[in-house]
């Protein structure tokens, strides 16, 4: 049975993590191909509903990547994103999907290696958790292969 | 505004457990401002509920609609076509909105998603405080604009009581003593003499003690 390949949505602030992704590319760093990067004007623009929507549409994991504390281009966007992520984690725990599938990471623009590490770490975490029961394609594939779905 | 808070999601889920199609109705009034039941919160709740039910192998069709207000018949009339084939309606308005929906859609199971807490306002973003007890006869002109009915834990009219300590209420050290606030403000305004007038017992028949209340304005009523 082929290893489960998670689908992960990475919401990345353009002033840090998104720029770090470019840097990772320029540095020719290899990182997990499982992440789908969505450019955000600031990590603080993330909304509860958008995160839930990604899970509803079948994402196995979601993360928000913003600047280091004190470095936000809009001063406190990352602080707000962290709070929102915590609130949605709670909802995910309550409804049974599990808050572990969601995370916030600090990825400064100058750290291409950190961008790659975060992508790899999150992929590994989600691989351990198994496919989201809402990810129809993963469940279907696993069944076809005679494998177990989480 | 009316301040409300969402019930635990599992409590709401319980109320609609046997329903296949549910309409979640938000309100663009007070509950949007206190971030409990506006358009955003309604979408989030519907989404969370769909995910929960899918995980339980009991899929739910959840649709949403946000009314300008749920406490006016004309604003909920637009739901007439939307409710037709739903098994239940979850209202994210205050208790008033829930009752308006239940009254209009008599054959529908209408349930509340919020706990209606109090009327008040925000102090900072994300914090709301109770400010008025809806007593029916406002006395703020006697108390420096600070309400003793709801902000004094004992609702006393001639305060403070003996439990006032260093500006805090004996009920909880995080609660300001309303009567200390009243005294300080009246002193700053040079109106301490007004506090020497003893307030007679309040006429509670103007509040809830007279049964449910009604307000009528003949001059604005539209004749049939
Ligand atoms: S239904 Fe309730 S929350 Fe909505 S506007 Fe009316 S009073 Fe405010
Ligand atoms: S005195 Fe009565 S009407 Fe005035 S703020 Fe207090 S409870 Fe409300």
XYZ file of C-alpha atoms and ligand atoms in Angstrom:
390
model
C 0.000 0.000 0.000
C 1.454 3.398 -0.962
C 2.118 5.741 1.916
C -0.684 8.196 2.620
C 0.150 11.565 1.061
C -1.562 14.304 3.100
C -3.128 17.344 1.499
C -2.101 20.372 3.544
C -3.111 23.978 3.037
C -0.496 26.517 4.167
C -1.781 30.062 4.544
C 1.379 32.159 4.298
C 1.851 35.836 5.028
C 3.456 37.556 2.047
C 5.854 39.529 4.230
C 7.423 36.501 5.863
C 6.522 32.868 5.166
C 5.599 33.443 1.515
C 8.876 35.263 0.935
C 10.672 32.496 2.843
C 9.129 30.013 0.398
C 10.739 31.954 -2.460
C 14.018 31.898 -0.603
C 13.726 28.164 -0.036
C 13.301 27.852 -3.811
C 16.346 30.035 -4.549
C 18.354 27.975 -2.059
C 17.293 24.856 -3.990
C 15.901 23.343 -0.789
C 13.735 20.284 -1.094
C 10.560 20.347 0.954
C 7.377 18.368 1.181
C 5.290 18.567 -2.000
C 2.175 18.001 0.126
C 1.606 21.628 0.965
C -0.556 23.982 -1.074
C 0.553 27.537 -0.370
C -2.026 30.315 -0.227
C -0.580 33.826 -0.160
C -2.109 36.107 2.475
C -1.642 39.869 2.849
C -0.999 39.175 6.561
C -1.453 36.077 8.730
C -3.941 38.219 10.690
C -6.371 38.128 7.778
C -7.132 34.467 8.399
C -10.685 33.810 9.523
C -12.284 30.969 11.448
C -14.612 30.222 8.536
C -11.810 29.965 5.965
C -9.950 27.392 8.048
C -13.090 25.294 8.578
C -13.831 25.565 4.871
C -10.454 24.077 3.986
C -11.185 21.108 6.268
C -14.706 20.746 4.892
C -13.281 20.610 1.381
C -11.014 17.748 2.396
C -7.727 19.204 3.650
C -5.951 16.744 5.964
C -4.108 19.563 7.682
C -3.974 23.350 7.676
C -1.380 25.761 8.956
C -0.975 29.475 9.122
C 2.545 30.860 8.867
C 3.251 34.380 10.062
C 6.092 36.597 11.199
C 7.967 36.349 14.492
C 6.349 38.112 17.414
C 7.106 41.818 17.180
C 7.934 41.612 13.457
C 4.445 41.751 11.926
C 4.256 44.225 9.052
C 0.877 45.271 10.461
C 2.150 45.199 14.060
C -0.196 42.618 15.597
C -1.678 40.532 12.779
C 0.281 37.454 13.817
C -0.861 37.780 17.449
C -4.460 37.826 16.249
C -3.884 34.861 13.951
C -2.462 32.860 16.862
C -5.576 33.555 18.933
C -7.895 32.613 16.076
C -6.003 29.401 15.428
C -6.359 28.517 19.122
C -10.117 29.148 18.926
C -10.545 26.997 15.816
C -8.407 24.219 17.345
C -10.924 24.141 20.189
C -13.828 23.864 17.734
C -12.023 21.056 15.871
C -11.542 19.188 19.149
C -15.199 19.654 20.056
C -16.516 18.374 16.742
C -14.167 15.409 16.720
C -11.821 16.248 13.837
C -9.019 17.123 16.254
C -7.179 20.395 16.812
C -3.829 18.743 15.998
C -4.628 19.042 12.316
C -4.257 22.814 12.596
C -1.190 24.815 13.620
C 0.403 28.253 13.612
C 4.127 28.677 12.804
C 6.487 31.630 12.855
C 8.480 31.698 9.616
C 10.562 34.870 9.069
C 11.274 35.960 5.477
C 14.992 35.321 5.898
C 14.593 31.675 6.900
C 14.112 29.482 3.847
C 15.310 26.493 5.845
C 12.656 27.051 8.483
C 9.991 27.221 5.761
C 11.132 23.831 4.488
C 11.336 22.373 7.999
C 7.826 23.526 8.910
C 6.429 22.024 5.677
C 8.186 18.728 6.374
C 7.269 18.620 10.073
C 3.598 19.347 9.410
C 3.478 16.718 6.642
C 4.953 14.178 9.030
C 2.511 15.112 11.786
C -0.493 14.757 9.483
C 0.855 11.527 8.035
C 0.894 10.153 11.585
C -2.695 11.331 12.175
C -3.845 9.692 8.947
C -6.264 11.036 6.341
C -9.058 13.328 7.416
C -12.372 11.461 7.234
C -13.538 14.394 5.093
C -10.819 13.811 2.497
C -12.839 11.727 0.063
C -9.978 11.050 -2.329
C -7.625 9.778 0.387
C -10.307 7.503 1.849
C -11.167 6.195 -1.621
C -7.539 5.515 -2.526
C -6.819 3.786 0.719
C -9.861 1.570 0.254
C -8.910 0.696 -3.301
C -5.532 -0.351 -2.010
C -7.234 -2.361 0.681
C -5.750 -0.115 3.352
C -7.224 1.290 6.544
C -8.660 4.760 6.757
C -8.185 6.700 9.952
C -27.144 46.207 22.671
C -28.254 42.745 23.673
C -25.232 40.633 24.530
C -25.374 36.909 23.892
C -22.901 34.040 23.770
C -22.886 30.815 21.806
C -23.973 27.634 23.528
C -21.481 24.741 23.439
C -21.551 23.320 19.931
C -22.382 19.836 21.173
C -25.471 21.139 22.990
C -26.755 22.655 19.746
C -25.867 19.476 17.844
C -27.965 17.492 20.311
C -31.043 19.607 19.569
C -30.904 18.836 15.838
C -29.465 15.343 15.961
C -32.355 13.712 14.102
C -32.708 16.452 11.444
C -31.351 15.994 7.934
C -31.698 19.541 6.639
C -31.294 22.518 8.921
C -31.447 26.263 8.363
C -29.052 28.367 10.460
C -30.364 31.922 10.760
C -28.037 34.735 11.782
C -29.070 38.234 12.811
C -27.348 41.403 11.614
C -28.427 43.289 14.756
C -27.010 43.163 18.282
C -25.559 39.656 18.014
C -23.437 40.675 15.029
C -21.909 43.440 17.120
C -21.207 41.114 20.061
C -19.765 38.552 17.615
C -22.117 35.750 18.616
C -24.604 35.346 15.780
C -23.777 37.489 12.762
C -23.207 36.284 9.217
C -19.667 35.086 9.952
C -20.596 33.190 13.092
C -23.547 31.616 11.289
C -21.327 30.322 8.467
C -18.784 28.991 10.956
C -21.440 27.195 12.972
C -23.025 25.623 9.891
C -19.617 24.487 8.666
C -18.634 23.022 12.054
C -21.967 21.232 12.277
C -21.608 19.731 8.787
C -18.121 18.456 9.635
C -19.292 16.992 12.935
C -22.202 15.186 11.331
C -20.088 13.826 8.476
C -17.672 12.397 11.035
C -20.620 10.741 12.762
C -21.876 9.226 9.498
C -25.061 11.217 9.841
C -24.620 13.842 7.110
C -26.325 17.169 7.539
C -27.442 19.591 4.888
C -26.906 22.955 6.544
C -28.025 26.148 4.837
C -27.633 29.681 6.123
C -29.392 33.024 5.978
C -28.762 36.220 7.897
C -31.686 38.567 8.548
C -31.294 42.312 8.982
C -33.070 41.745 12.316
C -34.952 38.755 13.652
C -37.097 40.871 15.961
C -39.248 42.475 13.270
C -41.849 40.537 11.265
C -40.894 42.170 7.959
C -37.299 41.042 8.185
C -38.096 37.384 8.792
C -40.737 37.261 6.056
C -37.927 36.713 3.558
C -37.352 33.314 5.164
C -40.782 32.024 4.073
C -39.418 30.331 0.972
C -36.163 29.228 2.560
C -37.704 27.260 5.436
C -40.040 25.117 3.359
C -38.130 21.845 3.272
C -35.976 22.150 6.383
C -36.450 19.889 9.399
C -35.283 22.497 11.889
C -34.251 26.132 12.257
C -31.330 27.131 14.450
C -31.534 30.804 15.389
C -28.331 32.668 16.202
C -30.264 35.718 17.432
C -31.122 36.645 21.000
C -34.127 35.006 22.651
C -36.384 37.530 20.945
C -35.326 36.404 17.481
C -35.812 32.741 18.351
C -39.374 33.469 19.467
C -40.180 35.485 16.356
C -39.076 32.590 14.178
C -40.983 30.044 16.275
C -44.114 32.155 16.051
C -43.929 32.677 12.301
C -42.935 29.130 11.357
C -45.396 27.252 13.527
C -44.767 23.813 12.062
C -40.968 24.067 12.393
C -38.663 22.953 15.180
C -36.918 26.218 16.127
C -33.988 26.052 18.543
C -31.630 28.635 20.113
C -27.897 28.602 19.385
C -27.159 31.379 21.852
C -27.581 32.121 25.523
C -28.894 35.671 25.820
C -26.941 37.222 28.666
C -27.660 40.895 29.251
C -27.844 44.338 27.754
C -24.657 46.296 27.819
C -21.750 47.342 25.689
C -18.100 46.610 24.984
C -15.269 48.010 27.065
C -12.469 46.790 24.793
C -12.731 44.598 21.688
C -13.894 41.187 22.889
C -15.164 42.253 26.323
C -18.766 43.187 27.041
C -20.240 44.424 30.296
C -23.752 44.552 31.636
C -24.939 48.140 32.029
C -28.737 48.309 32.311
C -31.251 46.126 34.135
C -34.279 47.272 32.082
C -35.984 48.505 35.241
C -38.607 50.487 33.326
C -37.996 53.829 35.049
C -34.497 55.154 34.618
C -32.846 56.915 37.540
C -29.440 57.651 36.019
C -30.001 61.380 36.526
C -29.858 60.759 40.275
C -26.789 58.549 40.204
C -24.268 60.339 38.040
C -24.969 58.226 34.974
C -24.018 54.987 36.717
C -26.745 52.386 37.112
C -27.120 51.067 40.657
C -29.890 48.669 39.627
C -27.630 46.388 37.638
C -24.099 47.496 38.489
C -24.662 47.296 42.250
C -24.818 43.586 43.083
C -27.641 44.269 45.543
C -29.442 46.861 43.396
C -29.627 49.195 46.364
C -30.929 52.711 45.846
C -29.219 54.387 48.798
C -25.718 52.992 48.773
C -23.095 51.975 49.376
C -23.676 49.019 51.676
C -21.236 47.947 54.380
C -19.552 45.521 51.995
C -17.941 48.236 49.884
C -14.180 47.927 50.388
C -11.530 50.075 48.703
C -13.852 50.732 45.779
C -14.680 47.063 45.228
C -17.857 45.086 45.821
C -17.863 42.408 48.504
C -19.389 39.934 46.061
C -16.157 39.788 44.054
C -13.016 41.901 44.194
C -13.085 42.231 40.403
C -16.388 44.105 40.542
C -16.244 47.841 41.046
C -18.606 49.070 43.763
C -21.211 50.976 41.734
C -21.964 53.211 44.672
C -18.302 54.139 45.058
C -18.336 55.083 41.357
C -21.536 57.066 41.863
C -20.086 58.876 44.867
C -16.833 59.714 43.068
C -18.623 61.021 40.015
C -21.152 63.082 41.947
C -18.299 64.534 43.997
C -16.385 65.458 40.826
C -19.533 67.114 39.490
C -20.033 69.027 42.753
C -23.423 67.401 43.247
C -22.914 65.408 46.438
C -25.928 67.167 47.973
C -28.172 65.258 45.542
C -27.000 61.996 47.086
C -28.363 63.168 50.435
C -31.910 62.835 49.108
C -33.163 59.471 50.323
C -34.598 57.394 47.493
C -37.972 55.830 48.281
C -38.526 52.153 47.393
C -38.604 51.667 43.645
C -41.863 50.960 41.828
C -41.036 47.520 40.501
C -44.422 47.218 38.781
C -42.754 49.151 35.947
C -40.203 46.377 35.674
C -40.816 42.626 35.347
C -42.861 42.533 38.555
C -45.830 43.783 36.547
C -45.701 40.803 34.164
C -44.462 40.943 30.575
C -44.350 44.528 29.301
C -45.573 46.222 26.183
C -44.714 49.614 24.698
C -47.314 51.318 22.533
C -46.983 54.419 20.343
C -50.440 55.226 18.997
C -49.062 58.060 16.860
C -46.894 55.792 14.738
C -49.348 52.924 14.373
C -50.488 52.332 10.839
C -54.250 51.969 10.499
C -55.541 49.064 8.496
S -33.235 39.724 17.111
Fe -32.197 40.187 18.992
S -30.091 40.315 18.385
Fe -31.247 40.519 16.524
S -31.521 42.763 16.304
Fe -33.306 41.958 17.373
S -32.807 42.284 19.519
Fe -30.890 42.418 18.412
S -31.856 52.833 36.187
Fe -33.114 51.289 35.170
S -33.334 51.960 33.061
Fe -31.699 53.194 33.972
S -29.811 52.087 33.424
Fe -30.449 51.301 35.424
S -31.765 49.518 35.033
Fe -31.508 50.657 33.102
